[in-house]
Coordinates of C-alpha atoms in Angstrom, one line a residue:
P1 CA 47.4 -17.8 -8.5
S2 CA 49.1 -20.5 -6.6
R3 CA 50.6 -18.0 -4.1
Y4 CA 47.1 -17.3 -2.9
T5 CA 46.1 -20.0 -0.4
S6 CA 42.9 -20.2 1.6
S7 CA 43.5 -18.4 4.9
H8 CA 41.4 -20.8 7.0
T9 CA 43.3 -23.8 5.8
K10 CA 46.8 -22.3 5.3
C11 CA 49.5 -24.7 6.6
V12 CA 46.9 -27.0 8.1
P13 CA 47.4 -30.7 7.2
H14 CA 44.5 -32.4 5.4
S15 CA 43.8 -34.8 8.3
I16 CA 43.4 -31.9 10.7
Q17 CA 41.0 -30.2 8.2
V18 CA 38.9 -33.3 8.2
Y19 CA 38.8 -33.4 12.0
M20 CA 37.9 -29.7 12.0
R21 CA 34.9 -30.3 9.8
V22 CA 33.7 -33.2 11.9
F23 CA 34.0 -31.0 14.9
C24 CA 31.8 -28.4 13.2
L25 CA 29.1 -31.0 12.6
V26 CA 29.3 -32.1 16.3
L27 CA 29.0 -28.4 17.3
A28 CA 26.0 -28.0 15.0
A29 CA 24.3 -31.0 16.8
F30 CA 25.1 -29.4 20.2
L31 CA 23.6 -26.1 19.0
L32 CA 20.5 -27.9 17.9
R33 CA 19.9 -29.2 21.4
A34 CA 20.7 -25.7 22.8
H35 CA 18.3 -23.8 20.6
G36 CA 15.4 -26.2 20.4
A37 CA 14.0 -28.8 18.1
F38 CA 12.7 -28.4 14.6
P39 CA 9.6 -26.3 14.5
T40 CA 6.2 -27.5 13.4
K41 CA 4.5 -26.0 10.3
Q42 CA 2.1 -24.2 12.7
E43 CA 5.1 -22.6 14.5
V44 CA 6.8 -21.6 11.3
I45 CA 3.7 -19.9 9.9
E46 CA 3.1 -18.0 13.2
N47 CA 6.6 -16.6 13.1
L48 CA 6.5 -15.7 9.5
K49 CA 3.1 -13.9 10.1
L50 CA 4.5 -12.2 13.1
A51 CA 7.4 -10.7 11.1
N52 CA 5.5 -9.9 8.0
D53 CA 2.4 -8.4 9.7
Y54 CA 4.7 -6.2 11.8
W55 CA 6.4 -5.0 8.7
I56 CA 3.2 -4.2 6.9
F57 CA 1.7 -2.5 9.9
R58 CA 4.8 -0.2 10.3
H59 CA 4.9 0.7 6.6
R60 CA 1.7 2.3 5.6
Q61 CA 3.5 3.4 2.4
T62 CA 4.4 0.5 0.3
G63 CA 7.7 2.1 -0.6
D64 CA 9.6 2.8 -3.8
N65 CA 10.9 0.2 -6.3
R66 CA 14.5 0.2 -5.4
W67 CA 16.3 -3.1 -4.8
N68 CA 16.1 -3.1 -1.0
R69 CA 12.3 -2.8 -0.9
A70 CA 12.1 -5.2 -3.9
V71 CA 13.8 -7.9 -1.9
Y72 CA 11.2 -7.6 0.8
F73 CA 8.5 -8.2 -1.8
E74 CA 10.4 -11.3 -3.1
G75 CA 10.0 -12.7 0.4
L76 CA 6.4 -11.6 0.7
M77 CA 5.4 -13.3 -2.6
A78 CA 7.2 -16.5 -1.4
L79 CA 5.2 -16.3 1.8
Y80 CA 2.0 -15.8 -0.2
E81 CA 2.7 -18.9 -2.2
V82 CA 2.7 -21.1 1.0
Y83 CA 0.2 -19.1 3.0
P84 CA -2.1 -17.3 0.6
D85 CA -3.5 -14.5 2.8
Y86 CA -5.2 -12.1 0.3
T87 CA -3.9 -9.2 2.4
Y88 CA -0.4 -10.1 1.4
Y89 CA -1.3 -10.3 -2.3
K90 CA -3.0 -6.9 -2.2
Y91 CA -0.1 -5.3 -0.4
A92 CA 2.3 -6.5 -3.1
E93 CA -0.1 -5.5 -5.9
S94 CA -0.5 -2.1 -4.3
W95 CA 3.3 -1.7 -4.3
A96 CA 3.5 -2.5 -7.9
E97 CA 0.6 -0.2 -8.8
D98 CA 2.1 2.6 -6.6
N99 CA 5.3 2.3 -8.7
S100 CA 3.3 2.0 -12.0
W101 CA 4.9 -1.4 -12.6
S102 CA 8.0 0.5 -13.6
I103 CA 11.7 0.0 -13.0
R104 CA 14.3 2.7 -12.4
N105 CA 16.9 4.1 -14.7
P106 CA 19.3 2.9 -15.9
T107 CA 17.1 0.0 -16.7
D108 CA 19.9 -2.4 -17.4
H109 CA 21.3 -2.0 -13.9
A110 CA 20.6 -5.2 -12.0
D111 CA 19.5 -3.4 -8.8
N112 CA 16.8 -1.6 -10.8
Q113 CA 15.6 -4.9 -12.3
A114 CA 15.0 -6.5 -8.9
A115 CA 11.4 -5.2 -8.8
G116 CA 10.7 -7.2 -11.9
Q117 CA 10.8 -10.4 -9.9
T118 CA 7.6 -9.4 -8.0
Y119 CA 6.0 -7.9 -11.1
L120 CA 6.5 -11.3 -12.9
D121 CA 5.2 -13.2 -9.9
L122 CA 2.1 -11.1 -9.7
H123 CA 1.7 -11.4 -13.5
S124 CA 1.7 -15.2 -13.1
Y125 CA -1.4 -15.0 -11.0
E126 CA -3.3 -12.4 -13.1
P127 CA -1.6 -12.1 -16.5
E128 CA -1.8 -8.7 -18.0
D129 CA 0.9 -7.5 -20.4
F130 CA 1.3 -4.0 -18.9
K131 CA 2.5 -5.4 -15.6
I132 CA 5.7 -6.7 -17.1
E133 CA 6.1 -4.4 -20.1
E134 CA 9.0 -2.3 -18.7
I135 CA 11.0 -5.2 -17.2
K136 CA 10.6 -7.3 -20.3
Q137 CA 11.8 -4.4 -22.5
S138 CA 14.8 -3.9 -20.2
V139 CA 15.9 -7.5 -20.3
D140 CA 15.1 -7.8 -24.1
D141 CA 17.5 -5.0 -24.7
M142 CA 20.2 -6.8 -22.8
V143 CA 19.6 -10.0 -24.6
A144 CA 20.0 -8.2 -27.9
S145 CA 23.3 -6.7 -26.8
S146 CA 26.7 -8.3 -27.2
E147 CA 27.9 -6.9 -23.9
A148 CA 28.1 -9.2 -20.9
D149 CA 29.9 -7.2 -18.3
D150 CA 26.9 -5.5 -16.6
W151 CA 27.1 -7.6 -13.4
W152 CA 30.4 -6.5 -11.9
W153 CA 29.3 -7.1 -8.3
I154 CA 27.9 -10.3 -6.9
D155 CA 24.7 -8.7 -5.5
A156 CA 23.6 -8.4 -9.1
L157 CA 23.2 -12.1 -9.5
Q158 CA 20.3 -12.2 -7.0
M159 CA 18.8 -9.0 -8.3
A160 CA 18.6 -10.0 -11.9
M161 CA 19.1 -13.8 -12.6
P162 CA 15.6 -14.7 -11.3
V163 CA 14.1 -12.1 -13.7
F164 CA 15.8 -13.6 -16.7
T165 CA 14.7 -17.1 -15.6
R166 CA 11.1 -16.0 -15.2
L167 CA 11.0 -14.4 -18.6
G168 CA 12.6 -17.4 -20.2
V169 CA 10.0 -19.8 -18.6
L170 CA 7.1 -17.5 -19.4
Y171 CA 7.9 -17.1 -23.1
N172 CA 9.6 -20.5 -23.5
D173 CA 12.6 -18.7 -24.9
T174 CA 16.1 -20.0 -24.2
A175 CA 17.7 -16.7 -25.3
Y176 CA 17.0 -15.4 -21.8
F177 CA 18.8 -18.3 -20.3
D178 CA 21.7 -18.0 -22.6
K179 CA 22.2 -14.3 -22.0
M180 CA 21.8 -14.9 -18.2
Y181 CA 24.6 -17.4 -18.3
D182 CA 26.9 -15.1 -20.3
L183 CA 26.4 -12.4 -17.7
Y184 CA 26.8 -14.8 -14.8
D185 CA 30.0 -16.4 -16.2
H186 CA 31.5 -13.0 -16.6
T187 CA 30.9 -12.3 -12.9
K188 CA 32.2 -15.7 -11.9
S189 CA 35.3 -16.1 -14.1
I190 CA 36.2 -12.8 -15.9
E191 CA 35.2 -9.7 -13.9
G192 CA 38.3 -7.7 -13.0
G193 CA 40.4 -10.0 -15.1
R194 CA 40.2 -12.9 -12.7
G195 CA 36.5 -13.3 -11.8
L196 CA 34.9 -13.1 -8.4
Y197 CA 34.6 -16.8 -7.5
S198 CA 37.3 -18.4 -5.4
D199 CA 37.4 -21.6 -7.4
N200 CA 36.8 -20.5 -11.0
G201 CA 39.9 -22.1 -12.6
F202 CA 42.1 -19.0 -12.2
Y203 CA 41.7 -19.3 -8.4
T204 CA 41.8 -22.7 -6.8
F205 CA 41.3 -21.9 -3.1
G206 CA 38.9 -24.7 -2.3
D207 CA 36.7 -22.2 -0.5
Y208 CA 33.9 -22.1 -3.1
L209 CA 32.9 -18.6 -2.0
W210 CA 32.7 -15.2 -3.7
W211 CA 34.3 -11.8 -3.3
R212 CA 31.9 -8.9 -3.5
D213 CA 33.7 -7.2 -6.4
Q214 CA 37.2 -6.9 -7.8
D215 CA 38.3 -4.6 -5.0
F216 CA 38.1 -7.6 -2.6
D217 CA 39.9 -10.0 -4.8
P218 CA 43.3 -11.3 -3.4
P219 CA 45.7 -10.2 -2.2
R220 CA 43.2 -8.0 -0.1
L221 CA 42.7 -9.6 3.3
S222 CA 40.7 -8.9 6.5
P223 CA 42.4 -7.2 9.5
N224 CA 43.2 -10.7 10.7
N225 CA 44.8 -11.7 7.4
K226 CA 41.9 -13.8 6.3
Q227 CA 39.8 -13.7 3.1
V228 CA 37.0 -11.1 2.8
Y229 CA 34.0 -13.2 2.1
W230 CA 31.1 -11.0 2.9
S231 CA 28.2 -12.9 4.4
R232 CA 25.3 -11.1 2.7
G233 CA 27.2 -10.9 -0.5
N234 CA 27.5 -14.7 -0.6
G235 CA 23.9 -14.8 0.5
W236 CA 23.0 -12.9 -2.6
V237 CA 24.8 -15.4 -4.8
I238 CA 23.3 -18.6 -3.2
A239 CA 19.8 -17.1 -3.2
A240 CA 20.3 -16.2 -6.8
L241 CA 21.1 -19.9 -7.6
V242 CA 18.1 -21.1 -5.7
R243 CA 15.7 -18.7 -7.3
T244 CA 17.1 -19.6 -10.7
L245 CA 17.2 -23.3 -10.3
E246 CA 13.7 -23.5 -8.9
L247 CA 12.3 -22.5 -12.3
L248 CA 15.1 -23.1 -14.8
P249 CA 14.4 -26.2 -17.0
K250 CA 16.8 -29.1 -16.2
S251 CA 17.5 -29.3 -19.9
D252 CA 19.3 -26.0 -19.9
P253 CA 23.0 -26.7 -20.8
H254 CA 24.2 -24.8 -17.7
Y255 CA 21.8 -26.3 -15.2
D256 CA 24.4 -28.8 -13.8
E257 CA 27.0 -26.1 -13.4
Y258 CA 24.6 -24.0 -11.3
V259 CA 23.8 -27.0 -9.2
E260 CA 27.5 -27.8 -8.7
T261 CA 28.3 -24.3 -7.6
F262 CA 25.3 -24.3 -5.3
K263 CA 26.4 -27.6 -3.7
N264 CA 30.0 -26.5 -3.4
M265 CA 29.0 -23.2 -1.8
S266 CA 26.8 -25.1 0.7
M267 CA 29.6 -27.5 1.5
S268 CA 31.9 -24.6 2.3
L269 CA 29.3 -22.6 4.3
K270 CA 28.2 -25.5 6.5
D271 CA 31.7 -25.5 8.1
R272 CA 31.7 -21.8 8.8
I273 CA 28.7 -21.4 11.1
T274 CA 29.7 -19.8 14.3
S275 CA 29.1 -20.8 17.9
S276 CA 26.2 -18.5 18.1
G277 CA 24.3 -20.3 15.3
F278 CA 24.7 -17.4 12.9
W279 CA 27.2 -16.8 10.2
S280 CA 29.5 -13.8 10.8
V281 CA 29.6 -10.7 8.6
N282 CA 32.9 -12.1 7.2
I283 CA 32.3 -15.8 6.7
D284 CA 36.1 -16.5 6.8
D285 CA 36.8 -14.3 9.8
P286 CA 34.3 -14.3 12.7
D287 CA 36.6 -11.8 14.6
H288 CA 36.4 -9.3 11.8
A289 CA 33.6 -7.3 13.6
K290 CA 35.7 -7.4 16.8
T291 CA 38.5 -5.6 15.1
M292 CA 36.1 -2.7 14.4
D293 CA 34.7 -2.6 17.9
S294 CA 36.1 -4.7 20.8
R295 CA 32.6 -5.0 22.3
Y296 CA 31.4 -7.1 19.3
T297 CA 32.6 -10.6 19.1
D298 CA 30.7 -13.2 17.1
V299 CA 27.8 -10.8 16.7
P300 CA 24.6 -12.1 15.2
E301 CA 23.8 -11.0 11.6
T302 CA 20.5 -12.0 10.2
S303 CA 20.5 -11.3 6.5
G304 CA 23.3 -13.6 5.5
T305 CA 22.2 -16.3 7.9
A306 CA 18.7 -16.1 6.5
F307 CA 19.9 -16.5 2.9
F308 CA 22.0 -19.5 3.9
T309 CA 19.2 -21.1 5.8
Y310 CA 16.9 -20.5 2.8
A311 CA 19.4 -22.2 0.5
F312 CA 20.1 -25.2 2.7
A313 CA 16.4 -25.8 3.3
W314 CA 15.7 -25.5 -0.4
G315 CA 18.6 -27.8 -1.2
I316 CA 17.2 -30.5 1.1
N317 CA 13.6 -30.0 -0.2
N318 CA 14.8 -30.5 -3.8
G319 CA 17.2 -33.3 -3.3
H320 CA 20.5 -31.4 -3.9
L321 CA 21.7 -31.6 -0.2
T322 CA 21.6 -34.5 2.2
D323 CA 19.0 -34.2 5.0
G324 CA 21.3 -35.8 7.6
T325 CA 24.1 -33.3 7.0
Y326 CA 22.2 -30.1 6.5
R327 CA 19.0 -30.4 8.6
P328 CA 20.9 -29.8 11.9
L329 CA 22.2 -26.5 10.4
V330 CA 18.8 -25.4 9.2
E331 CA 17.3 -26.2 12.6
T332 CA 20.0 -24.3 14.4
A333 CA 20.0 -21.3 12.2
W334 CA 16.2 -21.0 12.0
N335 CA 15.8 -21.4 15.8
V336 CA 18.5 -18.8 16.6
M337 CA 16.9 -16.3 14.2
V338 CA 13.5 -16.9 15.7
N339 CA 14.8 -16.7 19.3
T340 CA 17.3 -13.9 18.7
S341 CA 16.5 -11.9 15.5
L342 CA 12.7 -12.0 15.7
Q343 CA 11.6 -9.8 18.5
S344 CA 8.4 -10.4 20.4
N345 CA 6.7 -7.5 18.5
G346 CA 7.6 -9.0 15.1
R347 CA 10.6 -6.8 14.3
V348 CA 13.5 -8.7 12.6
G349 CA 16.6 -7.3 14.2
W350 CA 20.4 -7.9 14.0
V351 CA 20.4 -7.0 10.3
Q352 CA 23.5 -5.4 8.9
G353 CA 22.5 -2.2 7.1
V354 CA 23.2 -1.3 3.5
G355 CA 26.8 -1.6 2.4
L356 CA 29.3 -3.5 0.4
R357 CA 31.6 -5.2 2.9
P358 CA 31.7 -6.8 6.4
G359 CA 32.6 -3.4 7.8
S360 CA 29.6 -1.6 6.4
S361 CA 26.9 -0.3 8.8
Q362 CA 28.8 -1.4 11.9
P363 CA 28.3 -2.2 14.6
V364 CA 25.2 -4.3 14.0
R365 CA 22.7 -4.0 16.9
S366 CA 19.7 -5.9 18.0
D367 CA 17.2 -3.3 16.8
D368 CA 18.8 -2.9 13.3
T369 CA 16.3 -3.9 10.7
E370 CA 16.0 -3.5 6.9
D371 CA 13.4 -4.4 4.4
F372 CA 15.7 -6.8 2.6
G373 CA 16.5 -8.5 5.9
V374 CA 12.8 -9.2 6.5
G375 CA 12.6 -10.5 2.9
A376 CA 15.5 -12.9 3.5
F377 CA 13.8 -14.1 6.7
L378 CA 10.6 -14.7 4.9
L379 CA 12.4 -16.6 2.1
A380 CA 14.1 -18.8 4.7
G381 CA 10.9 -19.6 6.5
T382 CA 9.0 -20.6 3.4
Q383 CA 11.5 -23.4 2.8
V384 CA 11.9 -24.4 6.5
L385 CA 8.1 -24.7 6.4
K386 CA 8.3 -27.5 3.8
M387 CA 10.7 -29.4 6.1
A388 CA 8.6 -29.0 9.2
S389 CA 6.1 -31.6 10.6
G390 CA 2.3 -31.2 11.0
L391 CA -0.4 -29.8 8.8
R392 CA 0.2 -26.5 7.1
P393 CA -2.1 -23.8 8.5
K394 CA -4.4 -22.0 6.1
P395 CA -5.7 -18.4 6.2
T396 CA -9.3 -17.4 6.8
Y397 CA -10.8 -15.1 4.2
S398 CA -13.2 -12.4 5.2
S399 CA -15.8 -10.6 3.1
D400 CA -18.2 -7.8 4.0
E401 CA -19.8 -4.9 2.2
S402 CA -16.5 -3.0 1.9
N403 CA -14.0 -5.8 1.5
D404 CA -13.9 -9.0 -0.6
A405 CA -11.2 -11.6 -1.0
L406 CA -9.7 -13.6 -3.9
V407 CA -8.2 -17.1 -3.7
F408 CA -6.1 -18.5 -6.4
L409 CA -6.7 -22.2 -6.8
R410 CA -3.8 -22.9 -9.2
P411 CA -2.1 -26.2 -8.9
S412 CA 1.3 -24.7 -9.8
R413 CA 2.9 -21.6 -11.3
S414 CA 2.8 -23.2 -14.8
N415 CA -0.7 -24.6 -14.3
P416 CA -3.1 -21.7 -13.4
G417 CA -6.2 -23.8 -12.8
Y418 CA -7.9 -27.2 -12.5
S419 CA -9.4 -28.8 -15.6
G420 CA -11.6 -31.9 -16.0
D421 CA -13.7 -32.7 -12.9
V422 CA -12.8 -30.5 -9.9
V423 CA -14.0 -30.9 -6.3
I424 CA -13.7 -27.8 -4.0
R425 CA -14.5 -28.0 -0.3
F426 CA -14.6 -25.1 2.2
V427 CA -16.3 -23.9 5.4
V428 CA -18.4 -20.8 5.3
T429 CA -19.4 -18.9 8.4
P430 CA -22.1 -16.2 7.9
Q431 CA -21.9 -13.2 10.3
A432 CA -25.5 -12.1 9.7
D433 CA -28.9 -13.5 9.0
N434 CA -30.7 -12.9 5.7
M435 CA -27.6 -11.5 4.1
D436 CA -26.4 -11.6 0.5
G437 CA -23.0 -13.3 0.4
V438 CA -21.7 -15.1 -2.7
V439 CA -18.8 -17.5 -3.3
L440 CA -17.7 -17.2 -6.9
F441 CA -15.7 -19.7 -8.9
S442 CA -14.1 -18.6 -12.2
A443 CA -11.7 -19.7 -14.9
S444 CA -8.1 -18.7 -14.3
S445 CA -8.3 -16.3 -17.3
Q446 CA -11.2 -14.3 -15.8
Q447 CA -11.4 -11.5 -13.2
G448 CA -12.2 -13.6 -10.2
R449 CA -14.4 -11.1 -8.4
T450 CA -16.7 -10.2 -11.3
F451 CA -20.2 -11.8 -11.0
S452 CA -20.9 -11.9 -14.7
R453 CA -17.6 -13.7 -15.5
A454 CA -18.0 -16.4 -12.7
S455 CA -18.9 -19.9 -13.8
M456 CA -20.2 -21.3 -10.5
L457 CA -21.8 -19.3 -7.7
V458 CA -23.0 -20.4 -4.2
R459 CA -25.0 -17.8 -2.3
M460 CA -26.3 -17.2 1.2
S461 CA -29.4 -15.5 0.0
P462 CA -31.5 -12.7 1.6
S463 CA -34.2 -15.3 2.2
G464 CA -31.9 -17.1 4.8
T465 CA -31.2 -20.1 2.6
F466 CA -28.4 -21.4 0.4
D467 CA -28.9 -21.3 -3.4
C468 CA -26.8 -21.5 -6.5
R469 CA -26.7 -20.0 -9.9
N470 CA -28.3 -22.2 -12.6
G471 CA -27.5 -20.5 -15.9
S472 CA -29.5 -17.3 -15.8
L473 CA -31.0 -17.4 -12.3
Y474 CA -30.5 -18.5 -8.7
A475 CA -32.2 -21.7 -7.6
S476 CA -32.0 -24.6 -5.1
D477 CA -33.0 -28.2 -5.2
A478 CA -33.4 -28.4 -1.4
N479 CA -34.1 -26.0 1.3
V480 CA -31.0 -25.5 3.6
S481 CA -31.1 -22.5 5.9
Y482 CA -28.2 -20.7 7.5
S483 CA -27.9 -18.5 10.5
A484 CA -25.3 -16.0 11.8
G485 CA -22.4 -17.7 13.5
G486 CA -23.1 -21.1 12.1
S487 CA -20.4 -23.1 10.2
Y488 CA -21.4 -24.9 7.0
D489 CA -19.3 -27.4 5.1
V490 CA -19.8 -26.9 1.4
R491 CA -18.7 -29.2 -1.4
V492 CA -18.7 -28.0 -5.0
V493 CA -18.2 -30.5 -7.8
G494 CA -17.6 -28.9 -11.2
A495 CA -17.5 -30.8 -14.6
L496 CA -15.6 -28.7 -17.1
D497 CA -16.5 -31.0 -20.0
T498 CA -20.3 -30.4 -19.6
Q499 CA -20.0 -26.9 -18.0
T500 CA -22.2 -28.1 -15.1
Y501 CA -21.8 -28.4 -11.3
D502 CA -23.3 -29.9 -8.2
V503 CA -23.3 -28.4 -4.7
F504 CA -23.7 -30.1 -1.3
V505 CA -24.0 -28.4 2.1
A506 CA -23.7 -29.9 5.6
S507 CA -24.0 -28.3 9.1
G508 CA -23.1 -29.4 12.6
G509 CA -22.1 -32.9 11.6
S510 CA -25.3 -33.6 9.8
P511 CA -25.3 -35.5 6.5
E512 CA -24.8 -33.5 3.3
V513 CA -27.8 -32.1 1.5
Q514 CA -27.5 -31.6 -2.3
I515 CA -28.8 -28.2 -3.2
A516 CA -27.6 -28.1 -6.8
D517 CA -27.8 -31.1 -9.2
N518 CA -26.3 -30.6 -12.7
F519 CA -26.7 -26.8 -12.6
L520 CA -25.4 -24.9 -15.6
F521 CA -22.5 -22.6 -15.4
R522 CA -23.6 -19.0 -15.4
D523 CA -24.9 -18.0 -18.9
T524 CA -22.9 -14.7 -19.0
A525 CA -19.6 -16.3 -18.2
P526 CA -17.3 -17.4 -21.1
P527 CA -16.8 -21.1 -21.5
A528 CA -14.4 -22.2 -18.7
A529 CA -11.4 -24.3 -19.6
D530 CA -10.4 -24.6 -16.0
I531 CA -11.3 -23.3 -12.5
G532 CA -8.5 -21.2 -11.1
K533 CA -10.1 -18.5 -8.9
M534 CA -12.4 -18.4 -6.0
A535 CA -13.8 -15.2 -4.5
A536 CA -15.7 -14.1 -1.5
V537 CA -18.0 -11.2 -2.3
T538 CA -20.7 -9.7 -0.1
P539 CA -23.2 -7.1 -1.4
T540 CA -24.8 -7.1 2.1
G541 CA -23.7 -8.7 5.3
A542 CA -20.4 -10.4 6.1
Y543 CA -18.9 -13.9 6.2
T544 CA -15.7 -15.9 6.3
L545 CA -14.2 -18.7 4.3
S546 CA -11.8 -21.2 5.8
N547 CA -10.3 -24.7 5.2
I548 CA -10.4 -24.5 1.4
R549 CA -9.4 -27.7 -0.2
V550 CA -9.3 -28.8 -3.9
N551 CA -9.7 -32.3 -5.1
D552 CA -9.9 -33.8 -1.6
A553 CA -6.6 -32.4 -0.3
A554 CA -6.1 -33.1 3.4
A555 CA -8.0 -30.8 5.8
E556 CA -5.7 -28.3 7.5
T557 CA -6.3 -26.0 10.5
P558 CA -6.3 -22.2 10.4
T559 CA -3.4 -20.4 12.0
V560 CA -3.5 -19.1 15.6
S561 CA -2.1 -15.7 15.5
P562 CA 0.7 -14.8 18.0
T563 CA 0.7 -11.6 19.9
V564 CA 2.1 -8.4 18.3
N565 CA 3.0 -5.4 20.4
P566 CA 4.7 -2.8 18.3
T567 CA 6.6 -0.1 20.2
A568 CA 8.4 3.0 19.1
T569 CA 7.7 4.5 15.7
E570 CA 10.3 4.5 12.9
A571 CA 11.4 7.6 11.1
P572 CA 12.1 7.8 7.4
T573 CA 15.3 6.0 6.5
Q574 CA 18.0 7.2 4.2
L575 CA 19.6 4.1 2.6
P576 CA 22.6 4.0 0.3
S577 CA 22.5 1.6 -2.6
E578 CA 24.1 -1.8 -1.9
T579 CA 26.1 -1.3 -5.1
Q580 CA 27.3 2.2 -4.6
L581 CA 29.7 4.0 -2.3
P582 CA 28.3 4.8 1.1
S583 CA 28.0 8.5 0.3
A584 CA 25.3 7.8 -2.3
S585 CA 21.8 7.6 -0.7
S586 CA 18.2 7.0 -1.5
T587 CA 15.0 7.7 0.4
V588 CA 12.5 5.0 1.1
G589 CA 8.9 5.4 2.3
T590 CA 7.7 7.1 5.5
E591 CA 7.4 4.7 8.3
S592 CA 5.7 6.5 11.1
P593 CA 2.4 5.0 12.3
S594 CA 0.5 7.3 14.6
F595 CA -1.0 4.6 16.9
V596 CA 0.3 1.4 18.4
P597 CA -1.9 -1.7 18.8
S598 CA -1.4 -4.6 21.2
V599 CA -3.2 -7.3 19.3
G600 CA -2.6 -10.3 17.0
P601 CA -0.7 -9.5 13.8
T602 CA -3.7 -9.6 11.5
Q603 CA -6.4 -8.3 13.9
F604 CA -6.1 -4.6 14.5
P605 CA -8.3 -2.2 16.4
T606 CA -10.1 0.6 14.8
P607 CA -9.2 2.8 13.2
Y608 CA -6.9 0.6 11.1
P609 CA -6.0 1.3 7.4
T610 CA -7.8 -1.2 5.1
R611 CA -7.0 0.3 1.7
F612 CA -4.2 1.9 -0.2
S613 CA -4.3 5.2 -2.0
Q614 CA -2.7 5.7 -5.4
G615 CA 0.2 7.3 -3.7
G616 CA 0.9 4.3 -1.6
T617 CA -0.4 5.6 1.8
M618 CA -2.8 3.5 3.7
F619 CA -5.5 5.6 5.4
P620 CA -7.8 4.8 8.3
S621 CA -11.1 3.1 8.0
Q622 CA -13.7 2.2 10.5
F623 CA -13.8 -1.5 9.5
P624 CA -13.1 -3.2 12.8
S625 CA -12.0 -6.7 12.0
A626 CA -9.2 -8.1 9.8
F627 CA -6.6 -6.2 7.9
N628 CA -8.5 -6.6 4.6
L629 CA -7.7 -4.6 1.5
K630 CA -9.8 -3.8 -1.5
R631 CA -9.1 -1.6 -4.6

């Protein structure tokens, strides 16, 4: 092994290597000034919405459950967690339903298990066993097997490790964590006889990077006699570590090893950013693309760069990476992706297509996009958001006679609702007089949009006044009227120990008026151990909810939508699996909208599809306002 030396440090004295790394940091600082300052939370959300809403608009069919589409939905669910627009949740749920919550055969292939990440994330919001039955059985079979060589390529780590982690956490069963490590360690240290990690004991390169599979192990080199460290391949690995560590208990015996590998990879990657602010398709050889086409030197590539940005930002947010060292790189990479990859219409370009090496799907062009590239961009943005300044924007929820909305109030993934005394504040804006619009509050275990299962109900009644449910009937302790277009601040105070609640309403800066004093939870609702769901339901009329806060959280402003102007349609795409030879192909959903809007990303002209069929195709509706979905 000693005859293999790292190509980028070969014959370079240690002191020169130190100077080179310092130079890279200075270069990063220069790029930061060149590409703009760190964005605000408002700006990050606007760009994430721009990219995601464009993708949803251009993909009326939710798509199949192959790995490439599954990675998009990983990003979508991460976005939903920080910006809970119900449209996004319904789009993900529709994808799962359109694919029958299933995984492809063979079920032990990591690519086919990737969909399970989103199934498990959706299950965490609304637990129902059928949603995760197939993915659980698939992983359970692997846990029971003595084999540990299934993950022979590094992409597999990102596709499957987060599934094992989620199941282990859900069932409090360390057998999932133990099997995951066995499979991971085989990939890292054993696969091909020497492992795929450049510093696993057999190899001691000091690069702390990964070869895609054994075909790229030394002595194979790039056309410029450098190592072949594929950018997106290493992106898969570091994203797998992030998505594993964010849920894996720190008591796991291998937790520290995962952290060490994550930090070593980050240290190596920070010195390899190119002058463009992107990482090249071959991390060790920025000129690799040029050898394939002389027109392409230091070409942008979004997917690998997005994964590295995601990892660096997560590392800062969770105390694994130092802010002073890595923040300039996060700023630079995020800003160049926003300014270069993200087009004005919301298309995420400069994404290397499906493949298995730096030379796959070349040359990369500005219009090249992929579902997994959008997913990687969304993942990156959700972590950049947590580093950004300002208040986090919140979505507005719309309800009318054809559409309702559900808001999950859970404090965290492991805590689905608020117990004890809970205070919920929101702004309601009726769109009609004398309507019948109800805001429902339910336990996390209940269907949130079912009247009979809701514990607390606040209504804009047909008589033109606010009232609330008191046990078996609606009533009000004070007469507070509403009118179309008015905005009303509502405060609901629930007491879980007594199963009672109070409600206060204020309008136009006027003092609060209490309309419900010690009202009983609805008599048909089961006793509530917590409050975890809030729903907007409108038998007649329409209204919006905004600025929802729980337990006096800081008020935050709604997002201002940027402009979307989609252009040419996209034909169906034939994509080969990332883990197969280029000749193997698969078909993803039809992507050919028949009309093109020129409006904000979540406000579309009629006709615009507002529902999903069982086959996954959105069909036009005459509902003229927001992109709201209802099943």
